[in-house]
Short mmCIF file of C-alpha atoms in Angstrom, two decimals:
data_model
loop_
_atom_site.label_atom_id
_atom_site.label_comp_id
_atom_site.label_asym_id
_atom_site.label_seq_id
_atom_site.Cartn_x
_atom_site.Cartn_y
_atom_site.Cartn_z
CA MET D 1 0.00 0.00 0.00
CA LYS D 2 2.62 2.48 1.05
CA TYR D 3 6.35 2.05 0.68
CA ILE D 4 7.19 2.76 4.27
CA LYS D 5 4.56 0.28 5.45
CA LEU D 6 6.20 -2.38 3.33
CA TYR D 7 9.58 -1.41 4.78
CA MET D 8 8.16 -1.85 8.25
CA LEU D 9 6.71 -5.25 7.49
CA LEU D 10 9.82 -6.52 5.70
CA GLY D 11 12.15 -5.04 8.27
CA LEU D 12 10.54 -6.25 11.47
CA SER D 13 13.01 -9.09 11.85
CA ALA D 14 15.82 -6.53 11.79
CA CYS D 15 14.16 -4.64 14.61
CA THR D 16 14.75 -7.48 17.04
CA LEU D 17 18.47 -7.09 16.51
CA LEU D 18 18.42 -3.91 18.51
CA SER D 19 17.66 -5.78 21.71
CA CYS D 20 20.54 -8.27 21.38
CA SER D 21 23.50 -8.01 23.75
CA LYS D 22 27.04 -9.46 23.84
CA ASP D 23 27.63 -12.89 25.26
CA TYR D 24 29.30 -12.89 28.67
CA LEU D 25 32.38 -14.52 27.12
CA ASP D 26 34.89 -12.36 25.23
CA ALA D 27 34.18 -14.26 22.04
CA GLU D 28 32.65 -13.08 18.80
CA PRO D 29 29.45 -15.05 18.10
CA LEU D 30 29.59 -16.75 14.73
CA THR D 31 25.87 -17.34 14.33
CA GLN D 32 24.35 -14.49 16.33
CA LEU D 33 24.05 -10.86 15.32
CA THR D 34 24.95 -8.40 18.09
CA ASP D 35 25.34 -4.66 18.45
CA SER D 36 29.06 -5.02 17.83
CA ASN D 37 28.95 -7.11 14.67
CA PHE D 38 25.66 -5.99 13.09
CA TYR D 39 26.53 -2.44 12.05
CA GLN D 40 28.85 -3.29 9.17
CA SER D 41 27.26 -1.65 6.13
CA PRO D 42 24.84 1.09 5.11
CA ASP D 43 22.27 -1.65 4.54
CA ASP D 44 22.59 -2.61 8.20
CA ALA D 45 22.03 1.00 9.21
CA TYR D 46 18.97 1.14 7.00
CA ALA D 47 17.55 -1.96 8.68
CA ALA D 48 18.13 -0.32 12.06
CA LEU D 49 16.47 2.86 10.80
CA VAL D 50 13.42 0.80 9.85
CA GLY D 51 13.43 -0.33 13.48
CA CYS D 52 13.35 3.32 14.58
CA TYR D 53 10.34 4.01 12.37
CA ASP D 54 8.68 0.90 13.73
CA GLY D 55 9.33 2.12 17.27
CA MET D 56 7.62 5.42 16.44
CA GLN D 57 4.76 3.57 14.79
CA ARG D 58 4.21 1.40 17.85
CA ALA D 59 4.36 4.35 20.26
CA VAL D 60 1.98 6.53 18.26
CA GLY D 61 -0.36 3.98 16.70
CA GLY D 62 0.17 0.70 18.49
CA ILE D 63 -1.26 1.65 21.88
CA GLY D 64 -4.96 1.03 22.31
CA GLY D 65 -7.08 3.03 24.72
CA LEU D 66 -5.15 5.97 26.12
CA SER D 67 -2.66 6.56 23.35
CA TYR D 68 -1.02 9.95 22.87
CA PRO D 69 -3.48 10.99 20.11
CA VAL D 70 -6.56 9.98 22.10
CA ALA D 71 -5.31 11.48 25.35
CA SER D 72 -4.50 14.73 23.52
CA MET D 73 -8.06 14.80 22.22
CA VAL D 74 -9.78 13.87 25.47
CA MET D 75 -7.85 16.44 27.53
CA SER D 76 -9.04 19.27 25.28
CA ASP D 77 -12.33 21.14 25.28
CA ASN D 78 -13.28 19.31 22.06
CA PHE D 79 -14.01 15.89 23.57
CA TYR D 80 -15.46 14.05 26.55
CA GLY D 81 -14.09 10.76 27.84
CA GLY D 82 -17.28 8.98 26.79
CA GLY D 83 -17.05 5.21 26.38
CA GLY D 84 -19.52 2.57 27.47
CA SER D 85 -22.10 3.17 30.16
CA ALA D 86 -20.69 0.23 32.14
CA ASP D 87 -16.99 0.91 31.51
CA GLY D 88 -14.43 1.97 34.09
CA PHE D 89 -13.77 5.65 34.58
CA GLY D 90 -10.17 5.90 33.40
CA PHE D 91 -11.06 8.19 30.51
CA GLN D 92 -13.02 10.42 32.88
CA ALA D 93 -9.99 10.64 35.19
CA VAL D 94 -8.02 12.01 32.23
CA ASP D 95 -10.85 14.17 30.90
CA GLU D 96 -11.47 15.75 34.31
CA PHE D 97 -7.85 15.71 35.54
CA ASP D 98 -9.12 13.90 38.60
CA VAL D 99 -7.55 10.62 39.70
CA THR D 100 -10.34 10.06 42.23
CA ARG D 101 -12.66 9.26 39.31
CA ALA D 102 -10.71 6.03 38.81
CA PRO D 103 -8.50 5.50 41.89
CA ALA D 104 -7.66 1.94 40.88
CA ASP D 105 -6.15 3.14 37.60
CA GLN D 106 -2.61 3.66 38.80
CA ASN D 107 -0.96 3.02 35.44
CA LEU D 108 -3.15 4.83 32.94
CA TYR D 109 -0.24 5.23 30.52
CA GLY D 110 1.83 2.16 31.34
CA GLY D 111 1.90 0.79 27.81
CA LEU D 112 2.57 4.21 26.32
CA TRP D 113 5.53 4.90 28.61
CA ASP D 114 7.07 1.54 27.70
CA ALA D 115 6.56 2.08 23.98
CA TYR D 116 8.16 5.52 24.08
CA TYR D 117 11.32 4.32 25.75
CA LYS D 118 11.60 1.30 23.47
CA GLY D 119 11.36 3.62 20.49
CA VAL D 120 13.94 6.00 21.97
CA TYR D 121 16.24 3.04 22.68
CA ARG D 122 16.20 1.98 19.05
CA CYS D 123 17.11 5.49 17.94
CA ASN D 124 19.87 5.76 20.55
CA VAL D 125 21.47 2.50 19.44
CA LEU D 126 21.56 3.56 15.80
CA ILE D 127 22.88 7.01 16.67
CA GLN D 128 25.60 5.45 18.84
CA LYS D 129 26.63 2.75 16.37
CA ILE D 130 26.37 4.61 13.09
CA ASP D 131 30.08 5.41 12.92
CA GLN D 132 31.06 1.75 13.11
CA ILE D 133 30.13 1.77 9.41
CA ASP D 134 32.34 2.98 6.57
CA TRP D 135 30.42 5.80 4.88
CA SER D 136 33.25 6.99 2.64
CA GLU D 137 31.39 6.07 -0.54
CA ASN D 138 28.22 7.90 0.45
CA PRO D 139 28.68 10.30 3.41
CA ALA D 140 25.39 12.05 2.58
CA LEU D 141 23.55 8.80 3.31
CA ARG D 142 24.99 8.80 6.83
CA GLU D 143 23.65 12.29 7.41
CA ARG D 144 20.23 11.28 6.13
CA TYR D 145 19.88 8.17 8.28
CA LEU D 146 21.22 9.97 11.33
CA SER D 147 18.85 12.88 10.73
CA GLU D 148 15.81 10.62 10.44
CA ALA D 149 16.70 8.78 13.64
CA ARG D 150 17.19 12.07 15.49
CA VAL D 151 13.83 13.44 14.29
CA ILE D 152 12.09 10.30 15.53
CA ARG D 153 13.85 10.56 18.89
CA GLY D 154 13.04 14.27 19.11
CA TYR D 155 9.41 13.68 18.21
CA LEU D 156 8.99 10.94 20.81
CA TYR D 157 10.63 13.05 23.51
CA PHE D 158 8.43 16.01 22.55
CA GLN D 159 5.30 13.96 23.15
CA MET D 160 6.68 12.64 26.42
CA VAL D 161 7.79 15.96 27.88
CA LYS D 162 4.43 17.54 27.03
CA MET D 163 2.57 14.69 28.70
CA TRP D 164 4.69 14.30 31.84
CA GLY D 165 7.00 17.31 32.19
CA ASN D 166 9.92 15.78 34.09
CA ILE D 167 11.06 12.54 32.48
CA PRO D 168 14.23 10.42 32.41
CA LEU D 169 16.42 11.58 29.53
CA LEU D 170 18.47 8.94 27.74
CA THR D 171 20.61 9.87 24.74
CA GLU D 172 22.48 6.57 24.63
CA PRO D 173 21.58 3.01 25.60
CA SER D 174 21.86 2.59 29.36
CA PRO D 175 20.54 0.22 32.05
CA ASP D 176 20.94 2.87 34.75
CA ASN D 177 18.07 3.94 36.98
CA ILE D 178 18.35 7.66 36.32
CA PRO D 179 16.33 10.50 37.85
CA GLN D 180 14.05 12.74 35.85
CA ALA D 181 15.68 15.46 33.80
CA THR D 182 14.44 19.02 33.78
CA PRO D 183 12.23 20.06 30.86
CA GLU D 184 15.01 22.40 29.72
CA GLU D 185 17.41 19.47 29.40
CA VAL D 186 14.88 17.46 27.39
CA TYR D 187 14.01 20.37 25.12
CA THR D 188 17.71 20.98 24.47
CA VAL D 189 18.03 17.46 23.06
CA ILE D 190 14.82 17.90 21.03
CA ALA D 191 15.95 21.25 19.62
CA GLU D 192 19.42 19.96 18.75
CA ASP D 193 18.03 16.80 17.14
CA LEU D 194 15.55 18.68 14.98
CA SER D 195 18.02 21.43 14.10
CA PHE D 196 20.55 18.85 12.94
CA ALA D 197 17.93 17.21 10.74
CA ALA D 198 16.67 20.52 9.37
CA GLU D 199 20.21 21.28 8.28
CA ASN D 200 21.25 17.86 6.98
CA LEU D 201 18.23 16.19 5.39
CA PRO D 202 18.23 16.47 1.59
CA MET D 203 16.94 19.63 -0.02
CA GLN D 204 14.34 18.03 -2.28
CA ALA D 205 10.62 18.37 -2.87
CA TYR D 206 8.47 16.18 -0.63
CA SER D 207 7.24 14.27 -3.68
CA ALA D 208 10.78 13.05 -4.41
CA VAL D 209 10.97 11.25 -1.04
CA GLU D 210 9.51 7.80 -0.42
CA PRO D 211 6.10 8.18 1.22
CA GLY D 212 6.31 7.96 4.98
CA ARG D 213 9.92 8.99 5.36
CA ILE D 214 10.84 12.09 7.28
CA THR D 215 11.84 15.05 5.16
CA LYS D 216 13.71 18.29 5.76
CA TRP D 217 10.31 19.97 5.71
CA ALA D 218 8.93 17.72 8.43
CA ALA D 219 11.93 18.51 10.63
CA LYS D 220 11.59 22.26 10.07
CA SER D 221 7.85 22.25 10.71
CA LEU D 222 8.18 20.19 13.87
CA LEU D 223 10.92 22.50 15.10
CA ALA D 224 8.57 25.47 14.73
CA ARG D 225 5.86 23.63 16.65
CA VAL D 226 8.30 22.78 19.44
CA TYR D 227 9.41 26.42 19.56
CA LEU D 228 5.84 27.68 19.91
CA TYR D 229 4.96 25.17 22.60
CA TYR D 230 8.09 25.58 24.71
CA THR D 231 8.18 29.37 24.60
CA GLY D 232 4.46 29.52 25.36
CA TYR D 233 4.11 26.95 28.14
CA TYR D 234 7.34 27.93 29.87
CA ASN D 235 7.08 31.64 29.02
CA GLN D 236 10.55 31.80 27.49
CA PRO D 237 11.92 34.12 24.77
CA ASP D 238 13.50 31.33 22.70
CA LEU D 239 13.86 27.56 22.50
CA VAL D 240 16.54 26.82 25.14
CA GLY D 241 18.98 29.15 23.39
CA VAL D 242 19.06 26.89 20.33
CA VAL D 243 16.27 28.38 18.19
CA SER D 244 15.11 31.99 18.14
CA ARG D 245 11.74 33.26 16.97
CA THR D 246 13.34 34.55 13.78
CA GLU D 247 14.91 31.16 13.13
CA ALA D 248 11.65 29.31 13.81
CA LEU D 249 9.89 31.58 11.32
CA GLY D 250 12.66 31.00 8.79
CA HIS D 251 12.09 27.26 9.01
CA VAL D 252 8.39 27.41 8.17
CA GLU D 253 8.99 30.05 5.49
CA ASP D 254 11.40 27.56 3.90
CA VAL D 255 8.68 24.90 3.95
CA ILE D 256 6.24 27.27 2.26
CA ALA D 257 8.76 28.37 -0.37
CA SER D 258 10.59 25.17 -1.24
CA SER D 259 8.89 21.97 -0.08
CA GLY D 260 6.29 21.53 -2.82
CA HIS D 261 3.60 21.10 -0.17
CA GLY D 262 0.28 22.88 -0.57
CA LEU D 263 -3.34 22.86 0.48
CA LEU D 264 -5.79 20.45 -1.08
CA SER D 265 -8.59 22.34 -2.77
CA ASP D 266 -11.28 20.42 -0.85
CA PHE D 267 -10.82 20.09 2.91
CA SER D 268 -13.05 17.04 3.14
CA THR D 269 -10.74 14.98 0.91
CA LEU D 270 -8.17 14.92 3.71
CA TRP D 271 -10.39 12.53 5.65
CA PRO D 272 -11.53 9.07 4.47
CA ALA D 273 -14.90 9.10 6.23
CA ALA D 274 -15.70 12.63 5.06
CA SER D 275 -14.93 12.02 1.39
CA VAL D 276 -15.15 8.20 0.90
CA ASN D 277 -14.45 7.66 -2.81
CA ASN D 278 -12.96 11.14 -3.21
CA PHE D 279 -10.32 10.67 -0.49
CA ALA D 280 -7.05 12.27 -1.60
CA GLY D 281 -4.91 9.51 -0.09
CA GLU D 282 -2.55 9.65 2.85
CA ASN D 283 0.45 10.84 0.83
CA ASN D 284 -1.23 13.94 -0.56
CA GLU D 285 0.50 17.31 -0.87
CA GLU D 286 -0.88 18.67 2.39
CA ILE D 287 0.68 16.04 4.67
CA VAL D 288 4.02 17.33 5.89
CA PHE D 289 4.60 14.70 8.60
CA SER D 290 2.55 11.63 9.43
CA VAL D 291 2.95 8.32 11.22
CA LYS D 292 2.20 5.48 8.84
CA LEU D 293 -0.25 2.82 10.00
CA THR D 294 -1.85 -0.18 8.32
CA TYR D 295 -4.30 -3.03 8.90
CA THR D 296 -1.91 -5.93 9.54
CA SER D 297 -1.89 -5.84 13.36
CA ASP D 298 -2.67 -9.14 15.03
CA TYR D 299 -2.78 -10.67 18.49
CA ASN D 300 0.65 -12.30 18.05
CA GLY D 301 2.78 -9.23 18.56
CA ASN D 302 2.45 -7.41 15.25
CA THR D 303 1.36 -3.84 15.96
CA ASP D 304 1.45 -2.06 12.63
CA GLY D 305 -1.94 -0.43 12.79
CA ASN D 306 -4.01 2.27 14.37
CA LEU D 307 -5.10 0.60 17.60
CA TRP D 308 -6.64 3.72 19.14
CA MET D 309 -9.03 4.88 16.42
CA VAL D 310 -11.70 2.39 17.48
CA MET D 311 -12.09 4.45 20.66
CA LEU D 312 -13.47 7.34 18.59
CA GLY D 313 -16.18 5.53 16.62
CA MET D 314 -19.88 5.71 17.45
CA ARG D 315 -20.63 3.43 20.37
CA GLU D 316 -21.42 -0.07 19.03
CA TYR D 317 -23.21 1.44 16.05
CA THR D 318 -22.55 1.35 12.31
CA TYR D 319 -24.08 3.70 9.77
CA THR D 320 -22.27 3.60 6.44
CA PRO D 321 -19.69 4.99 5.90
CA TYR D 322 -19.16 5.23 9.66
CA GLY D 323 -18.10 2.06 11.46
CA ASN D 324 -18.69 1.14 15.08
CA GLY D 325 -16.36 1.94 17.94
CA TRP D 326 -16.23 2.59 21.66
CA GLY D 327 -17.75 6.05 21.85
CA VAL D 328 -15.41 8.87 22.87
CA THR D 329 -17.78 11.79 22.29
CA VAL D 330 -17.32 15.29 20.88
CA ASN D 331 -18.30 18.47 22.73
CA SER D 332 -21.16 20.33 21.05
CA ASP D 333 -19.24 23.58 21.57
CA ILE D 334 -16.83 22.81 18.73
CA TYR D 335 -19.69 22.01 16.34
CA ASN D 336 -21.39 25.27 17.25
CA ALA D 337 -18.14 27.23 16.92
CA PHE D 338 -18.16 26.75 13.14
CA ASN D 339 -19.93 29.23 10.89
CA THR D 340 -22.66 27.48 8.92
CA ASN D 341 -20.80 28.43 5.72
CA ASP D 342 -17.59 26.77 6.92
CA THR D 343 -17.18 23.53 4.97
CA ARG D 344 -14.88 22.14 7.66
CA ARG D 345 -17.73 21.60 10.11
CA ASP D 346 -19.45 18.76 8.29
CA ALA D 347 -16.12 17.31 7.16
CA SER D 348 -14.90 17.14 10.77
CA ILE D 349 -17.90 16.09 12.86
CA ILE D 350 -20.61 13.42 12.76
CA ALA D 351 -23.67 15.31 14.02
CA ILE D 352 -26.29 12.72 14.94
CA ASN D 353 -29.42 14.87 14.77
CA GLU D 354 -28.30 17.40 12.16
CA GLN D 355 -27.16 14.66 9.76
CA GLU D 356 -30.13 12.41 10.62
CA VAL D 357 -28.05 9.48 11.80
CA PRO D 358 -30.48 6.99 13.42
CA PHE D 359 -28.21 6.22 16.36
CA ASP D 360 -29.98 3.81 18.72
CA LYS D 361 -27.34 2.79 21.28
CA LEU D 362 -27.99 5.41 23.94
CA ALA D 363 -28.34 2.68 26.56
CA ASN D 364 -24.70 1.72 25.95
CA GLN D 365 -23.17 5.19 25.67
CA ARG D 366 -21.65 7.26 28.46
CA GLU D 367 -21.49 11.06 28.15
CA TYR D 368 -23.58 11.14 25.00
CA SER D 369 -23.47 14.58 23.38
CA GLY D 370 -24.91 13.89 19.94
CA TYR D 371 -21.52 14.34 18.23
CA TYR D 372 -18.57 12.16 17.19
CA THR D 373 -15.40 12.84 15.23
CA LYS D 374 -15.44 12.27 11.49
CA LYS D 375 -11.71 12.88 11.00
CA TYR D 376 -10.61 9.71 12.77
CA THR D 377 -13.44 7.20 12.78
CA PRO D 378 -13.67 3.53 11.75
CA MET D 379 -15.41 2.97 8.41
CA ALA D 380 -17.93 0.49 7.06
CA ASP D 381 -18.72 -0.63 3.51
CA ASP D 382 -22.15 -0.37 1.88
CA ALA D 383 -23.24 -3.60 3.56
CA GLY D 384 -22.30 -2.28 6.99
CA ASN D 385 -19.21 -4.48 7.32
CA SER D 386 -15.97 -3.20 8.80
CA LEU D 387 -13.78 -1.78 6.04
CA ALA D 388 -10.69 -2.66 8.07
CA VAL D 389 -11.70 -6.32 8.12
CA LYS D 390 -12.64 -6.22 4.45
CA LEU D 391 -9.13 -5.01 3.62
CA GLY D 392 -7.59 -7.86 5.61
CA GLY D 393 -7.58 -6.73 9.24
CA VAL D 394 -8.06 -9.27 12.02
CA ASP D 395 -11.02 -7.35 13.42
CA PHE D 396 -12.42 -3.84 13.67
CA GLN D 397 -10.59 -3.16 16.94
CA ILE D 398 -6.94 -3.62 15.94
CA GLY D 399 -7.33 -3.59 12.17
CA GLN D 400 -7.83 0.17 11.77
CA TYR D 401 -5.31 1.60 9.34
CA GLN D 402 -5.68 5.37 9.03
CA ASP D 403 -2.41 7.29 9.35
CA PHE D 404 -1.97 9.85 12.11
CA TYR D 405 -1.33 13.29 10.64
CA VAL D 406 1.27 15.01 12.80
CA ILE D 407 1.56 18.24 10.78
CA ARG D 408 -0.45 19.45 7.80
CA TYR D 409 0.52 22.30 5.49
CA ALA D 410 -2.41 24.35 6.82
CA ASP D 411 -0.72 24.19 10.23
CA VAL D 412 2.53 25.42 8.66
CA LEU D 413 0.75 28.44 7.20
CA LEU D 414 -0.85 29.26 10.53
CA MET D 415 2.42 28.82 12.42
CA ALA D 416 4.14 31.19 9.99
CA ALA D 417 1.37 33.74 10.53
CA GLU D 418 1.68 33.38 14.30
CA LEU D 419 5.45 33.77 14.20
CA GLY D 420 5.07 37.14 12.49
CA SER D 421 5.64 36.49 8.81
CA PRO D 422 5.30 39.58 6.57
CA SER D 423 2.88 37.38 4.61
CA ALA D 424 0.80 36.53 7.67
CA GLN D 425 -2.46 37.92 6.27
CA SER D 426 -1.99 36.05 3.00
CA TYR D 427 -1.24 32.75 4.75
CA PHE D 428 -4.20 33.21 7.07
CA ASP D 429 -6.51 34.01 4.16
CA GLU D 430 -5.33 30.96 2.22
CA VAL D 431 -6.50 28.63 4.97
CA ARG D 432 -9.84 30.40 5.36
CA GLN D 433 -10.52 30.73 1.64
CA ARG D 434 -10.49 26.97 1.27
CA ALA D 435 -12.88 26.62 4.20
CA TYR D 436 -15.42 29.17 2.96
CA GLY D 437 -15.09 29.07 -0.82
CA ASP D 438 -17.40 31.64 -2.41
CA ASN D 439 -18.56 32.71 1.05
CA PHE D 440 -15.10 33.86 2.11
CA THR D 441 -14.77 37.29 3.70
CA GLN D 442 -11.46 38.54 5.01
CA ILE D 443 -10.89 39.13 8.71
CA ALA D 444 -7.78 40.70 10.16
CA VAL D 445 -4.97 38.41 11.24
CA THR D 446 -4.33 38.85 14.96
CA PRO D 447 -3.03 36.53 17.70
CA ALA D 448 -6.64 35.86 18.76
CA SER D 449 -7.92 35.22 15.23
CA ILE D 450 -5.02 32.86 14.55
CA GLN D 451 -5.80 30.81 17.67
CA ASN D 452 -9.46 30.67 16.75
CA GLU D 453 -8.58 29.55 13.23
CA ARG D 454 -6.31 26.84 14.62
CA ARG D 455 -9.21 25.70 16.78
CA LEU D 456 -11.38 25.21 13.69
CA GLU D 457 -8.86 24.07 11.10
CA LEU D 458 -7.15 21.55 13.37
CA ALA D 459 -10.21 20.53 15.38
CA LEU D 460 -10.28 16.93 16.64
CA GLU D 461 -6.70 16.23 15.51
CA GLY D 462 -5.05 16.20 18.95
CA VAL D 463 -3.61 19.72 18.60
CA ARG D 464 -6.14 21.87 20.46
CA TYR D 465 -5.15 20.90 24.02
CA TRP D 466 -1.51 21.77 23.46
CA ASP D 467 -2.48 25.04 21.74
CA LEU D 468 -4.47 25.96 24.85
CA LEU D 469 -1.77 24.92 27.27
CA ARG D 470 0.91 26.97 25.54
CA GLN D 471 -1.24 30.05 26.08
CA GLY D 472 -0.89 29.44 29.83
CA VAL D 473 -2.20 26.87 32.28
CA ASP D 474 -4.85 29.30 33.52
CA VAL D 475 -6.07 29.96 29.98
CA ALA D 476 -6.31 26.23 29.31
CA ALA D 477 -8.00 25.53 32.66
CA ASN D 478 -10.63 28.21 32.27
CA THR D 479 -11.35 27.25 28.65
CA ILE D 480 -11.72 23.53 29.33
CA ALA D 481 -13.66 23.87 32.61
CA THR D 482 -17.35 23.12 32.18
CA SER D 483 -20.51 22.02 33.91
CA ARG D 484 -23.32 20.77 31.68
CA THR D 485 -25.89 18.05 31.14
CA LEU D 486 -25.02 14.93 29.14
CA LEU D 487 -26.63 11.50 28.86
CA ASN D 488 -25.36 8.36 30.55
CA ALA D 489 -27.27 5.31 29.31
CA GLY D 490 -29.98 7.74 28.18
CA ALA D 491 -30.35 9.42 31.58
CA GLU D 492 -29.34 13.01 32.26
CA VAL D 493 -26.20 13.53 34.34
CA GLN D 494 -24.09 16.54 35.19
CA LYS D 495 -20.63 16.62 33.62
CA THR D 496 -18.17 18.78 35.55
CA ILE D 497 -14.56 19.64 34.78
CA THR D 498 -13.02 22.13 37.18
CA ALA D 499 -10.31 24.66 36.37
CA ALA D 500 -8.74 23.92 39.74
CA ASN D 501 -7.91 20.33 38.79
CA ILE D 502 -6.13 21.41 35.63
CA GLN D 503 -4.24 24.11 37.51
CA LYS D 504 -3.25 21.64 40.23
CA THR D 505 -1.73 19.26 37.69
CA GLN D 506 -0.25 22.09 35.58
CA GLY D 507 -1.86 20.30 32.65
CA LEU D 508 0.48 17.30 33.06
CA GLN D 509 -0.57 13.67 33.27
CA GLN D 510 -0.05 10.71 35.56
CA ILE D 511 3.35 9.03 35.41
CA PRO D 512 2.71 5.26 35.59
CA ASN D 513 3.02 4.31 39.25
CA ASN D 514 4.56 0.96 38.38
CA GLN D 515 7.48 2.88 36.88
CA ILE D 516 7.88 4.82 40.11
CA THR D 517 7.90 1.53 42.03
CA LEU D 518 10.38 -0.06 39.63
CA SER D 519 12.66 2.96 40.02
CA ASP D 520 12.64 2.46 43.83
CA GLY D 521 11.25 5.94 44.22
CA VAL D 522 13.81 7.66 41.99
CA LEU D 523 10.97 8.84 39.76
CA LYS D 524 8.52 11.29 41.31
CA GLN D 525 4.81 11.54 40.53
CA ASN D 526 3.38 14.71 39.04
CA PRO D 527 1.26 16.96 41.30
CA GLY D 528 -2.42 16.03 41.44
CA TRP D 529 -1.94 12.41 40.45
#
């Protein structure tokens, strides 16, 4: 289907090499590949790089339930925890920033924490061993592989430091039980990794790179996002002294000028469920950086797919083209925030009443709002059968295959506007013109209008929460806080999220308590958890 997905499937056996260690004897194994004898050629480095991509894929797509994308969505003001009326309350603990909602859930992110550090380990091994190889015939290839590995490591650390704040920082393989680093130390590694890649990845149009591989433009765009988050959340003038505002702007201006990326003419074609037969495909010109996922996951250890998307489907209900899922619900506020002439509304949200969807599973749904996401939802064929299963997936739960879009070109345009580009108004208008078509009217570009546009353009993509948090914990807390009536199993209940809980946690999440135990108390839990 996609080159990088084939690389992942064909290269999985190579991934296991990264966990091998030397025999206790000082003898060179003749039949076993080890860290010391594996890295002999550029082909070996490529196989290890495939392992790094696989580590990122597993961390971002291979975690069911509370994955990074789903947690990012649920923590925002766009979603409720939802789920089944008889389920546990783990999603509500995250949604409400209140561990007392599910006091038995002491390891909400246990699988995610493990997956992150396994992915980082793979990158660290390749980075450490890359100079065991003779690159004299193709030194540029060394820079490319090293750059890709460093972007993956930087991206994983960026997710982790946003989620947990103080985390152990490993830049080389180590068995040591190390204390948590400061956020500044983590962001220094992230900034240096992404800056290296932005400088050293090939200067070529995105279309000349194999689909799924990290480009110079992905590195530059991610660096700008990191800059905006760090300087906002921590109220700093630059990114740990490594990247200035002018430099961050220069990176996204380069993407706009030289990458070949652009906006699709029809917003709906970005999303399979919104466009069906008109879907533009996952390698279209608007996708600057994505994590590739496919339908080949199974219950024997293969985790190549999107294991979290099932959480977002309508609760146990199929209505073609929408497949069934576990019912994380969407806040009506985001639906109502769209102008009726904004084409993004109906491309982003399944509105049960407005779109006359005959949903009849109220008895099974918690926190029913009447809205679900359309951007990331399972799909069904005309006969109501799971499209994932039809394509070859084991079942509708682990067979979902939609890629996770990390950065779209629309985001690049809005970041450039926010960073103060002389073309800010033009970039801002370009995003809005697509949304409104013939109904477009210009509004002035301001910090407030940019944030509102990001809310609409990037709605339900796991970006909103972090956009709020980087405006200040108090801003995020007061925006997300709510008290309103929803339906649990068809009965009215009061849903309350307090600003105080978000302020108490500083917007950070629970570090898995089993990791704190395993560290013998070296790791410390975040406030409020």
